[in-house]
Short mmCIF file of C-alpha atoms and ligand atoms in Angstrom, two decimals:
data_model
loop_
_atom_site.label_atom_id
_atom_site.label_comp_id
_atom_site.label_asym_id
_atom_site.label_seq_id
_atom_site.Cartn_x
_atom_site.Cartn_y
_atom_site.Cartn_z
CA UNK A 289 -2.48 69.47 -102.72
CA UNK A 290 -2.18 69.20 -98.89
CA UNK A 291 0.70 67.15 -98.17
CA UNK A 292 -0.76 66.86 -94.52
CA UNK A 293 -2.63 64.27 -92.98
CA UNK A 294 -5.61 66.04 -91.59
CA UNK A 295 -7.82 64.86 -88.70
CA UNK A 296 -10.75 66.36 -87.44
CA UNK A 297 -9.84 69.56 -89.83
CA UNK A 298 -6.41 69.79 -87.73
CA UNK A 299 -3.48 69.35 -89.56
CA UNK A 300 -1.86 66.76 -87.96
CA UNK A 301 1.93 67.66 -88.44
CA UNK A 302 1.26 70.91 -86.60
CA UNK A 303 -0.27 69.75 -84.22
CA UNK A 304 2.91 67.20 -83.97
CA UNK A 305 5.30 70.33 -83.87
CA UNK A 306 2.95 72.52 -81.49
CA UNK A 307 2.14 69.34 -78.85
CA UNK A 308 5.60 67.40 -79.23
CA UNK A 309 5.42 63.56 -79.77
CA UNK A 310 4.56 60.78 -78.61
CA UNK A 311 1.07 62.62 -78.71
CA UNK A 312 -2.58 61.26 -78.49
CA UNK A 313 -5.19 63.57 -80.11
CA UNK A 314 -8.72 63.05 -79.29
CA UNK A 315 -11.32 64.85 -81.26
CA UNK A 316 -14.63 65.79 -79.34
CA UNK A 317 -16.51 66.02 -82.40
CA UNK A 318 -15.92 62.66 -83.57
CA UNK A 319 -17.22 61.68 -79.87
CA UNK A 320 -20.29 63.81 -80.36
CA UNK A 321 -20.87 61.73 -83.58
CA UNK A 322 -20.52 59.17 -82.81
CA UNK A 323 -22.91 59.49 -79.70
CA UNK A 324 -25.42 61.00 -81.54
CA UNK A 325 -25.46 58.14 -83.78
CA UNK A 326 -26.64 56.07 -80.74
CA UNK A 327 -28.75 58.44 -79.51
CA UNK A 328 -31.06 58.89 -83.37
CA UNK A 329 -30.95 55.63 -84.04
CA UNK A 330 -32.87 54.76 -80.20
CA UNK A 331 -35.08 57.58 -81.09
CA UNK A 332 -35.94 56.24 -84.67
CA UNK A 333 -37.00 53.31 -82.87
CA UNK A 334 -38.93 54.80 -80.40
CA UNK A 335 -37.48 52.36 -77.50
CA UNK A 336 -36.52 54.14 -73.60
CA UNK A 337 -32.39 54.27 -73.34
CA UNK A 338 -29.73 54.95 -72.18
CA UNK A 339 -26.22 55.07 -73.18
CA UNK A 340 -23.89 54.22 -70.25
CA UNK A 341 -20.19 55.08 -72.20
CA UNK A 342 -17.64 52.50 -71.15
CA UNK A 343 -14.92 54.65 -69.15
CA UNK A 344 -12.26 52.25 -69.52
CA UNK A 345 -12.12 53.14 -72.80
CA UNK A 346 -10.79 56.35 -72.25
CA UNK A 347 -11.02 58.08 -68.89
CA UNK A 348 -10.22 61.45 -67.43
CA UNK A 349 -12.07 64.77 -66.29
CA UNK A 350 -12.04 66.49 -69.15
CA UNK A 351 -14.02 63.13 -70.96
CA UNK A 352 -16.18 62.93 -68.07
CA UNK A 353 -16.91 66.61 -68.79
CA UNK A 354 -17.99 65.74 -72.76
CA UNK A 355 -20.10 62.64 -71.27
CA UNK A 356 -21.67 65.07 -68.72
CA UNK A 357 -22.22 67.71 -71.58
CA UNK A 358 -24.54 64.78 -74.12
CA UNK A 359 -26.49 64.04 -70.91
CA UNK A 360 -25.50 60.35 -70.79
CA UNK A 361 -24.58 58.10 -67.77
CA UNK A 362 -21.21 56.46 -67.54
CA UNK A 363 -20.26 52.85 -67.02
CA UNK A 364 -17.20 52.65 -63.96
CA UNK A 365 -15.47 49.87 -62.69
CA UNK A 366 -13.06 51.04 -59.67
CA UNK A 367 -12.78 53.59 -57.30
CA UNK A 368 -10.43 55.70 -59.35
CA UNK A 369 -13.15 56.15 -61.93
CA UNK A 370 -15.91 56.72 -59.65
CA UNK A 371 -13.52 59.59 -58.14
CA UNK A 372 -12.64 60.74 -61.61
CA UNK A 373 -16.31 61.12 -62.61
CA UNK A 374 -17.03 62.86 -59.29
CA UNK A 375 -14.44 65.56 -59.54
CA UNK A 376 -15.46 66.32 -63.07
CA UNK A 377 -18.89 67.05 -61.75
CA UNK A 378 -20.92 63.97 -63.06
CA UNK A 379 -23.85 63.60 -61.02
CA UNK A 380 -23.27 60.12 -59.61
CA UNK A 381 -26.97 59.33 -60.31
CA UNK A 382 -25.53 58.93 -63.94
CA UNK A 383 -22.73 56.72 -62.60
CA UNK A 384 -23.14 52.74 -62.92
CA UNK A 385 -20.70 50.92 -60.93
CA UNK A 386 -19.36 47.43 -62.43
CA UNK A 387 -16.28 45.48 -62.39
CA UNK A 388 -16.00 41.05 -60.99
CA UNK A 389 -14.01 42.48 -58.19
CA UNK A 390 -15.30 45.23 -56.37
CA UNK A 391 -13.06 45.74 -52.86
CA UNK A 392 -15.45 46.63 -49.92
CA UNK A 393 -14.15 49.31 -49.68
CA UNK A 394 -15.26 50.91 -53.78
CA UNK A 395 -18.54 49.45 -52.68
CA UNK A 396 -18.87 51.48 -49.41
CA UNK A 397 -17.58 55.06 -51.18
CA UNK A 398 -19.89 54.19 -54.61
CA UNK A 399 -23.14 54.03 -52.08
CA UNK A 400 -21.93 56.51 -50.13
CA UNK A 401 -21.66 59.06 -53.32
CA UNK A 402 -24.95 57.64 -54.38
CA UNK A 403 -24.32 56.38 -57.53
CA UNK A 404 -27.23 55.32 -59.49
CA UNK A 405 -26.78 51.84 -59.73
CA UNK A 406 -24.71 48.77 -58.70
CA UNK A 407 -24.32 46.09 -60.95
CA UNK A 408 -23.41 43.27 -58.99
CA UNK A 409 -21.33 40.50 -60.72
CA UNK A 410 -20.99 36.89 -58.50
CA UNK A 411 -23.22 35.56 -55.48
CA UNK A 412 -20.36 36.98 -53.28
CA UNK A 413 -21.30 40.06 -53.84
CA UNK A 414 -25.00 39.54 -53.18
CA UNK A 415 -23.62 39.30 -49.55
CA UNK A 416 -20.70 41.65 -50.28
CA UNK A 417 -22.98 44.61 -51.09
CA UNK A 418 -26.34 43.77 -49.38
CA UNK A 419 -24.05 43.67 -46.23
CA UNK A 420 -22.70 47.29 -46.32
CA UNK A 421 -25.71 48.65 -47.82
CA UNK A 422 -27.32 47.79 -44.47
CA UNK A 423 -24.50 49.24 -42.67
CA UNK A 424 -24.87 52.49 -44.53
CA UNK A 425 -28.67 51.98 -44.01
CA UNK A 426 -29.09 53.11 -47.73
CA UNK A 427 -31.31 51.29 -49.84
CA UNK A 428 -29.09 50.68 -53.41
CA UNK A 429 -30.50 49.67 -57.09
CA UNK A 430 -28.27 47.17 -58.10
CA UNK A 431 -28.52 45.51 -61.43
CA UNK A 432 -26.94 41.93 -61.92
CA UNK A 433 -24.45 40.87 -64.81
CA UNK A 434 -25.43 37.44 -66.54
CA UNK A 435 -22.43 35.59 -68.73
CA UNK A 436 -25.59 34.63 -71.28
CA UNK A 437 -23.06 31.73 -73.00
CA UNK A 438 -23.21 33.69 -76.29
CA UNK A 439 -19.83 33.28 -78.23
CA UNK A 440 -19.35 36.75 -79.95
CA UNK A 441 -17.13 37.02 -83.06
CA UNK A 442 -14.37 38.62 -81.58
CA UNK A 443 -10.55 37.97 -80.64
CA UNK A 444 -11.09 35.23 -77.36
CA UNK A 445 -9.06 36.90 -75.35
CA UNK A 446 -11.94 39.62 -74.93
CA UNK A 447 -14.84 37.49 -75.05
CA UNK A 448 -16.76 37.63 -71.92
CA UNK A 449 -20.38 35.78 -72.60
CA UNK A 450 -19.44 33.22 -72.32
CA UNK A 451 -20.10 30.34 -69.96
CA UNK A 452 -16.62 30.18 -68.72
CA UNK A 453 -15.84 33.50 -67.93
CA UNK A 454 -14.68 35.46 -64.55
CA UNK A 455 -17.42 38.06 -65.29
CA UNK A 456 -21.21 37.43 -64.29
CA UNK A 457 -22.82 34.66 -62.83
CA UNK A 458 -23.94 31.81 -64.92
CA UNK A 459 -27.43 32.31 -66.90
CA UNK A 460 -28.64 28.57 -65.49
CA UNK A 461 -28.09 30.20 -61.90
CA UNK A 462 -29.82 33.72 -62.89
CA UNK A 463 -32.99 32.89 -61.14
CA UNK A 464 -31.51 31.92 -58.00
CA UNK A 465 -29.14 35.08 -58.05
CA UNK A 466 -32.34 36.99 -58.35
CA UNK A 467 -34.15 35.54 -55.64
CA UNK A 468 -31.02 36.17 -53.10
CA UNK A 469 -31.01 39.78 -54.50
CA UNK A 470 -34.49 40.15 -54.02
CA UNK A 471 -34.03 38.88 -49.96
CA UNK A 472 -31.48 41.63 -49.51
CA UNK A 473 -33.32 44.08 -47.07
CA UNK A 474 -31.32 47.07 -48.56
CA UNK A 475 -30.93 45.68 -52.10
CA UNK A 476 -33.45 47.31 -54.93
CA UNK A 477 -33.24 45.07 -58.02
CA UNK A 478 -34.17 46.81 -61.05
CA UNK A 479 -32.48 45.74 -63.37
CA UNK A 480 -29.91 42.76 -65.80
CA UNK A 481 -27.06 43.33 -67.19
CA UNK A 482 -25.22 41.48 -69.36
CA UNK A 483 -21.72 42.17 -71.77
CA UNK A 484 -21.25 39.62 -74.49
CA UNK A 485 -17.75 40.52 -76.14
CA UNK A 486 -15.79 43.19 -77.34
CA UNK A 487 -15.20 44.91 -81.09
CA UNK A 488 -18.41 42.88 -82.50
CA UNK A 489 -19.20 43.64 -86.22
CA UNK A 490 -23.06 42.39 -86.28
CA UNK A 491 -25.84 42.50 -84.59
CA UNK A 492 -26.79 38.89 -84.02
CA UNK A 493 -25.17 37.78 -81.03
CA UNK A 494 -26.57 40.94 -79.62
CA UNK A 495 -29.78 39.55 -80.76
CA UNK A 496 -29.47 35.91 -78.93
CA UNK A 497 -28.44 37.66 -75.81
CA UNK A 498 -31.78 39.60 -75.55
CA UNK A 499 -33.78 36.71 -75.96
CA UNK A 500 -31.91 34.97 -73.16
CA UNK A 501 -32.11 38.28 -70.88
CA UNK A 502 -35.55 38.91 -71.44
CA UNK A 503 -36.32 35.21 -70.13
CA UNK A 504 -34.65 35.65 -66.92
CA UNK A 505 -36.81 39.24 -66.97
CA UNK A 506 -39.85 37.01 -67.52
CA UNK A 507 -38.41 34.43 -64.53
CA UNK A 508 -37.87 37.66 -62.22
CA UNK A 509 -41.57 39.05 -62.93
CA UNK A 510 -42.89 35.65 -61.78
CA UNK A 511 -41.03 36.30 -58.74
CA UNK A 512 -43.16 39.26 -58.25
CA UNK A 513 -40.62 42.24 -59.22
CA UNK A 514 -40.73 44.01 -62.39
CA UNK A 515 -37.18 44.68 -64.01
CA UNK A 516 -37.02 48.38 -65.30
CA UNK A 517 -33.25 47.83 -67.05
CA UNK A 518 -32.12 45.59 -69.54
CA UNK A 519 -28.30 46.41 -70.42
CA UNK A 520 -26.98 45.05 -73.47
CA UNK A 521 -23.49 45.93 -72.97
CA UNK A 522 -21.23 47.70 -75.04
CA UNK A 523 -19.14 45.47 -77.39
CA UNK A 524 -19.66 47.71 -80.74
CA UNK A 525 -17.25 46.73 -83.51
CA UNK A 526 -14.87 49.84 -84.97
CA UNK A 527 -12.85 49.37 -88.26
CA UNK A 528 -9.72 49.28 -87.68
CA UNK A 529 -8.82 48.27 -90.95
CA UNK A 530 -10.70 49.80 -94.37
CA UNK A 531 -11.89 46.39 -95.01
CA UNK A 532 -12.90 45.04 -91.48
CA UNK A 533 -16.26 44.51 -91.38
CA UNK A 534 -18.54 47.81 -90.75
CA UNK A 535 -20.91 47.53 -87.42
CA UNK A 536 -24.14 49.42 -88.04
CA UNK A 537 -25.63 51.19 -84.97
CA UNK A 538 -29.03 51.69 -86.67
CA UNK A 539 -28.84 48.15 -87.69
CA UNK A 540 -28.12 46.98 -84.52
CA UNK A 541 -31.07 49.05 -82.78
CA UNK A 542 -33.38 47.87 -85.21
CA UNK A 543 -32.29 44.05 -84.55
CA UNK A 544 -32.44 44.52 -80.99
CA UNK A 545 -35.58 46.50 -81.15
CA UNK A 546 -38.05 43.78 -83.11
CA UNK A 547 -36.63 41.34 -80.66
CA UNK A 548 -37.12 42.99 -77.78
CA UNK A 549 -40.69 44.01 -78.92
CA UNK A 550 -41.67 40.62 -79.91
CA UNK A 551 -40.58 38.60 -76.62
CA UNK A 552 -41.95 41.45 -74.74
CA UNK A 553 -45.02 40.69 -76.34
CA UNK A 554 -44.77 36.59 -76.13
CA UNK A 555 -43.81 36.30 -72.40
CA UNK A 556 -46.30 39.20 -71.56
CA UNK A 557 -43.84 41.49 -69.80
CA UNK A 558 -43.01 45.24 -69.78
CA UNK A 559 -40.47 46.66 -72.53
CA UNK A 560 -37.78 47.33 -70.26
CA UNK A 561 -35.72 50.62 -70.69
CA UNK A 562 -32.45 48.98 -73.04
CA UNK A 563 -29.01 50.63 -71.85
CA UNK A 564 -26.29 50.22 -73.89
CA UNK A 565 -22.23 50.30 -72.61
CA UNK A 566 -20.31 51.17 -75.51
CA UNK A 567 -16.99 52.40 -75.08
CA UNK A 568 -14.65 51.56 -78.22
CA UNK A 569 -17.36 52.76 -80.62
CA UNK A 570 -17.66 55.68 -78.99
CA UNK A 571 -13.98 56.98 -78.49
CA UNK A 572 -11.84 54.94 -80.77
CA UNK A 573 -12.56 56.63 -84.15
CA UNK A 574 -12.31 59.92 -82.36
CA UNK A 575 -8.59 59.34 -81.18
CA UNK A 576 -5.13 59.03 -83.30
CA UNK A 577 -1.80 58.69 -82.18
CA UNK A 578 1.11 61.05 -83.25
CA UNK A 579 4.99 59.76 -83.24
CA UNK A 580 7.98 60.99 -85.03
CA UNK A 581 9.83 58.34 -86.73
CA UNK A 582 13.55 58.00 -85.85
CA UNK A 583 15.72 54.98 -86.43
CA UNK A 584 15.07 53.13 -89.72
CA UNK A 585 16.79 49.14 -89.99
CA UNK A 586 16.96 47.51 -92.87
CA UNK A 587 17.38 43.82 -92.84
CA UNK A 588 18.69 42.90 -97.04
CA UNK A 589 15.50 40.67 -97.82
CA UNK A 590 13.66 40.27 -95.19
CA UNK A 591 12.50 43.18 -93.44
CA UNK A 592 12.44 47.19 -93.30
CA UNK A 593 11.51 48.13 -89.51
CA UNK A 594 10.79 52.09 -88.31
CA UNK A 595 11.07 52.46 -85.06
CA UNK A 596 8.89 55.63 -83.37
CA UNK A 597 8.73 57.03 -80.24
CA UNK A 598 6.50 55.70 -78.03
CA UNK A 599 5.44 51.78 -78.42
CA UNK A 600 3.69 49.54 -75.98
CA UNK A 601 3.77 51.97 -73.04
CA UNK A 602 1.47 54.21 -74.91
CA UNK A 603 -0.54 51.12 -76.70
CA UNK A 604 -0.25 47.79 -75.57
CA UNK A 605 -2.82 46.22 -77.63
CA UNK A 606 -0.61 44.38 -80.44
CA UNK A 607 1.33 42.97 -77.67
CA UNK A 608 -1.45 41.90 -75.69
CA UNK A 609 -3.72 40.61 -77.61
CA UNK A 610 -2.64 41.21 -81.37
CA UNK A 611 -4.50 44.11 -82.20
CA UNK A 612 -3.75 45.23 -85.51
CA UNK A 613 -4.10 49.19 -86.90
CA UNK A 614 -3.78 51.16 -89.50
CA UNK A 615 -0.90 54.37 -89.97
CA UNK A 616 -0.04 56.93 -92.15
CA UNK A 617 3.03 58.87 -92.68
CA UNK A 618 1.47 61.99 -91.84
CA UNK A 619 3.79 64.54 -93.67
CA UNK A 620 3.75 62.26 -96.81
CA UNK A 621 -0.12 61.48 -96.96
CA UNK A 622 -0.35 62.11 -100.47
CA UNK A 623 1.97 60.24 -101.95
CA UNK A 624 2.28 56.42 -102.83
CA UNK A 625 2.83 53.82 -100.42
CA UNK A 626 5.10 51.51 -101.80
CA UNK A 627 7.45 50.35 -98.90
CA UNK A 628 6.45 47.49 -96.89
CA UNK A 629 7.54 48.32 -93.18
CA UNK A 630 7.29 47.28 -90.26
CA UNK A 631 6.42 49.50 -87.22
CA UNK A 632 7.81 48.90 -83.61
CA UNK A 633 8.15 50.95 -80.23
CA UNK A 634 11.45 51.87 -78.17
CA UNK A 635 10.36 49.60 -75.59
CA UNK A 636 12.55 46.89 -74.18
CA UNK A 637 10.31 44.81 -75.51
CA UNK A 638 9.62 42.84 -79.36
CA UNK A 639 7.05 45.87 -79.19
CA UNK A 640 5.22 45.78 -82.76
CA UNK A 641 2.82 48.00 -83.35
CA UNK A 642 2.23 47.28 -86.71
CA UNK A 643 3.78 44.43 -88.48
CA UNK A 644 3.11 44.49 -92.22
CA UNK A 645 2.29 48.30 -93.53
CA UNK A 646 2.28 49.63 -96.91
CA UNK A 647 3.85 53.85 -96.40
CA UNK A 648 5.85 55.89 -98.29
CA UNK A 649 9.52 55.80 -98.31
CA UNK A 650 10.23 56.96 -94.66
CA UNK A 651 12.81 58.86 -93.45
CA UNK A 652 13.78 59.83 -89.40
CA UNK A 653 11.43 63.07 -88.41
CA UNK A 654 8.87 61.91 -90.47
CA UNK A 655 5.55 61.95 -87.95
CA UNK A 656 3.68 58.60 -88.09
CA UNK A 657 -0.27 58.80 -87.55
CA UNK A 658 -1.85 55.57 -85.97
CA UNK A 659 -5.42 55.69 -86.34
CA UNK A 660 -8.19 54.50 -84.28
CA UNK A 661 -6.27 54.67 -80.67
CA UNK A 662 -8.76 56.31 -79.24
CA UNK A 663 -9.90 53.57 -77.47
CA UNK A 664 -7.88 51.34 -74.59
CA UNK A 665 -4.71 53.05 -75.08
CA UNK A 666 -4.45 56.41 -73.09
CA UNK A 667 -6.42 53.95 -70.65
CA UNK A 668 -4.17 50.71 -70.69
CA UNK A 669 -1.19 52.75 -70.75
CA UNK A 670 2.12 51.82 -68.37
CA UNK A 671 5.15 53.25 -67.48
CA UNK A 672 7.63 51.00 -68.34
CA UNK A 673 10.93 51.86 -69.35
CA UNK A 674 10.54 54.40 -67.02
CA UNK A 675 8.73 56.22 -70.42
CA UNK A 676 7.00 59.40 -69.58
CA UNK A 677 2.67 58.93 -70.60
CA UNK A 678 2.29 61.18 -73.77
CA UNK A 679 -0.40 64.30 -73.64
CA UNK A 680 -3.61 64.23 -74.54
CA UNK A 681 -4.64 66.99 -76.92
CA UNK A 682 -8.81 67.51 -76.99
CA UNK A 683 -9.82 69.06 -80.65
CA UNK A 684 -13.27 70.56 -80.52
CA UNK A 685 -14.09 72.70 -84.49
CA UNK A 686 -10.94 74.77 -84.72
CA UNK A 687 -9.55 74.49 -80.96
CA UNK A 688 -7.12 72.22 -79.68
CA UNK A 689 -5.76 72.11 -76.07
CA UNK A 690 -4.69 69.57 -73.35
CA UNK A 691 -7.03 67.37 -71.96
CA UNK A 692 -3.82 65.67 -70.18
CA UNK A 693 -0.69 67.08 -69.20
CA UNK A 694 2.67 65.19 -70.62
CA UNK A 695 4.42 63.14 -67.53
CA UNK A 696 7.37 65.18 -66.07
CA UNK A 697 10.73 62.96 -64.79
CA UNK A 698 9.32 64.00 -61.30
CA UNK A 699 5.86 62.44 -61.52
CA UNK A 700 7.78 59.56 -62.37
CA UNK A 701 9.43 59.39 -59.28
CA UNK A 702 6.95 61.39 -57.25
CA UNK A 703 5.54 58.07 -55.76
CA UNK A 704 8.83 56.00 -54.76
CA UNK A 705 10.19 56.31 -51.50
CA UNK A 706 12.95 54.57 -49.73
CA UNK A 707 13.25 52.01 -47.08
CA UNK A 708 14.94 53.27 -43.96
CA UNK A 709 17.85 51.00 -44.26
CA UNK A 710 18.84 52.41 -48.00
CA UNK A 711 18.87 55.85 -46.80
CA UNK A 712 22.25 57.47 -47.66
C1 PLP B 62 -19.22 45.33 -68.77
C2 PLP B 62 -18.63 46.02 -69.93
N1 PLP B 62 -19.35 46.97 -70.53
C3 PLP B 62 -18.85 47.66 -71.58
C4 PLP B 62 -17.58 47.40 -72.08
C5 PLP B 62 -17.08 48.20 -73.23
O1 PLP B 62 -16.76 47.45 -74.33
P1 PLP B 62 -16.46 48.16 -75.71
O2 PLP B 62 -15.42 49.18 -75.47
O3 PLP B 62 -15.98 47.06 -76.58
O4 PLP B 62 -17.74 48.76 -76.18
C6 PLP B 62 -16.82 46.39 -71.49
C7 PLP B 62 -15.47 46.08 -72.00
O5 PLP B 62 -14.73 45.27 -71.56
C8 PLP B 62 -17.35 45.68 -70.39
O6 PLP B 62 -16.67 44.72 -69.77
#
């Protein structure tokens, strides 16, 4: 029996010894999946999509590339990922531009590149982006994001319905945002937007949110302008744990679908084209991280910690927000895990990954798998310590190559530079 922890049909403890550790692995199959998924259950369904993936997930060219390649759009929120998408070749049509806090000048290079749509976020930026649009003399399709005041299931720190919330304006104020969109000379609404929550297991709050969207639809038609977009967000739950509850894409389409169907129907307006944001659903099953285990301290009755190589420079998640995950000891997967550990970084830092874990008897060398990193953790990665980002290794069927190269000492440096009066 393979002692091996394999992932994606890669044996994870050569890849370990091939890529070095700290590692993240991404597999582009698991992405394809899990896309395809999306993409079935929308056609089962029979409703017009679109499937903006959320690149703060998990950004760089090569993932841009894969996006490009399943002919879907991509959700940005700064310049840097506009740029990113750009270089890899996306055609910025198929680029959506969010974010509460867009700097004139991301606004100025997104219309310039042409990007397909704008989703605007507060009445400031009404102004914000109406005013350079006009200076560009470009007429821009701008969506606008509604905080619907639906409380999704979900950790608070990364719910973002709600009523009090930095992101979107208000739904009681929706109708006037509309109207000030509308009187934008160079602003082309077509379309509402709204995000209700992250790492959502069911379908119902998704369900609620529609309802409210498609009355503000209704309130825009009687305006006179006929909204083409409804985006839903992304928010789709992962498991991170065997027993966390499962979100079911085709359930969820289904759910939205009668809903949407049936108010369409009621408040006699067009079925708008749905676009769904999902980033964590997409690329957090498809990614692992790979550490070797080194210094192992026992504490008589009370605690057995293993320390690895990386920590919350490479996943800051537990720390932030208590994000919990699951691990194995990838060159012991097949036998018993009997030891209750706990798992923590080399940062400066309390940095737990993982605070209670069942594994086998480990020992320093030993390569520690933590699944489901996939998403928000190449992407909310820091430097600190001065710790050098780990690689990213793409799998696609029996391949398996960078996607990023490993920090060098000098790229950590390669920015600082030194005041005139420290100069030796
Ligand atoms: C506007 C918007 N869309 C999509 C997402 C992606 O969320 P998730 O990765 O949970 O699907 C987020 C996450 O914060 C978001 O703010």
């Amino acid at each position: 029996m393979n002692e091996h922890f394999i992932f994606a049909g890669h044996d994870t403890v050569a890849l370990a010894k091939k890529f070095g550790t700290p590692l993240y692995v991404i597999s582009e199959n698991k992405i394809i999946e899990a896309i395809d998924l999306i993409k079935k259950s929308f056609e089962e369904y029979g409703l017009d999509y679109d499937i903006n993936y959320a690149g703060k997930a998990f950004t760089n060219i090569a993932m841009v590339k894969i996006i490009k390649q399943q002919g879907i759009s991509l959700d940005t929120v700064s310049g840097g990922e506009i740029y990113t998408a750009l270089k890899a070749g996306l055609d910025p049509k198929r680029i959506c531009f969010h974010g509460s806090n867009k700097s004139a000048q991301e606004i100025r290079e997104a219309i310039e590149a042409g990007v397909g749509v704008i989703t605007i976020d507060s009445f400031y930026e009404i102004g914000l982006v109406g005013r350079i649009a006009k200076e560009l003399e470009t007429v821009q399709n701008v969506h606008f994001r509604v905080s619907p005041g639906v409380e999704a299931h979900t950790h608070e720190y990364i719910q973002t319905g709600r009523i009090d919330s930095k992101f979107g304006i208000p739904v009681n104020m929706a109708v006037r945002a509309a109207r000030m969109i509308i009187d934008e000379e160079y602003l082309n609404l077509t379309g509402v937007h709204c995000h209700i929550g992250s790492d959502i297991s069911s379908p119902k709050p998704f369900e609620i949110a529609a309802t409210t969207m498609l009355e503000i639809v209704y309130n825009i038609k009687e305006m006179g302008v006929e909204i083409e977009a409804l985006n839903l967000g992304g928010g789709f739950g992962i498991n991170y744990l065997h027993d966390d509850p499962v979100f079911d894409v085709e359930e969820y389409v289904h759910t939205i679908s009668k809903i949407i169907r049936k108010q369409c129907d009621i408040l006699g307006i067009k079925i708008p084209k749905i676009i769904v944001e999902p980033g964590r659903y997409i690329i957090g099953p498809a990614g692992i991280t790979l550490y070797s285990i080194g210094t192992i301290k026992e504490i008589p009755y009370l605690r057995k910690y293993i320390s690895v190589d990386g920590g919350m420079a490479d996943n800051p998640r537990p720390a932030l927000y208590g994000a919990i995950y699951h691990a194995v000891i990838a060159n012991k997967y097949n036998k018993e895990a009997n030891e209750l550990y706990t798992v923590s970084g080399k940062c400066c830092e309390t940095d737990m990954l993982i605070k209670d874990i069942l594994l086998p008897q480990a020992a320093p060398g030993d390569i520690l798998a933590v699944l489901n990193t996939g998403a928000y953790n190449y992407s909310m990665a820091s430097h600190y310590n001065r710790l050098q980002s780990p690689p990213v290794v793409l799998l696609k069927d029996d391949k398996a190559e960078l996607m990023v190269k490993k920090d060098t000492y000098e790229n950590l440096i390669q920015n600082d530079v030194v005041p005139s009066w420290l100069e030796d």
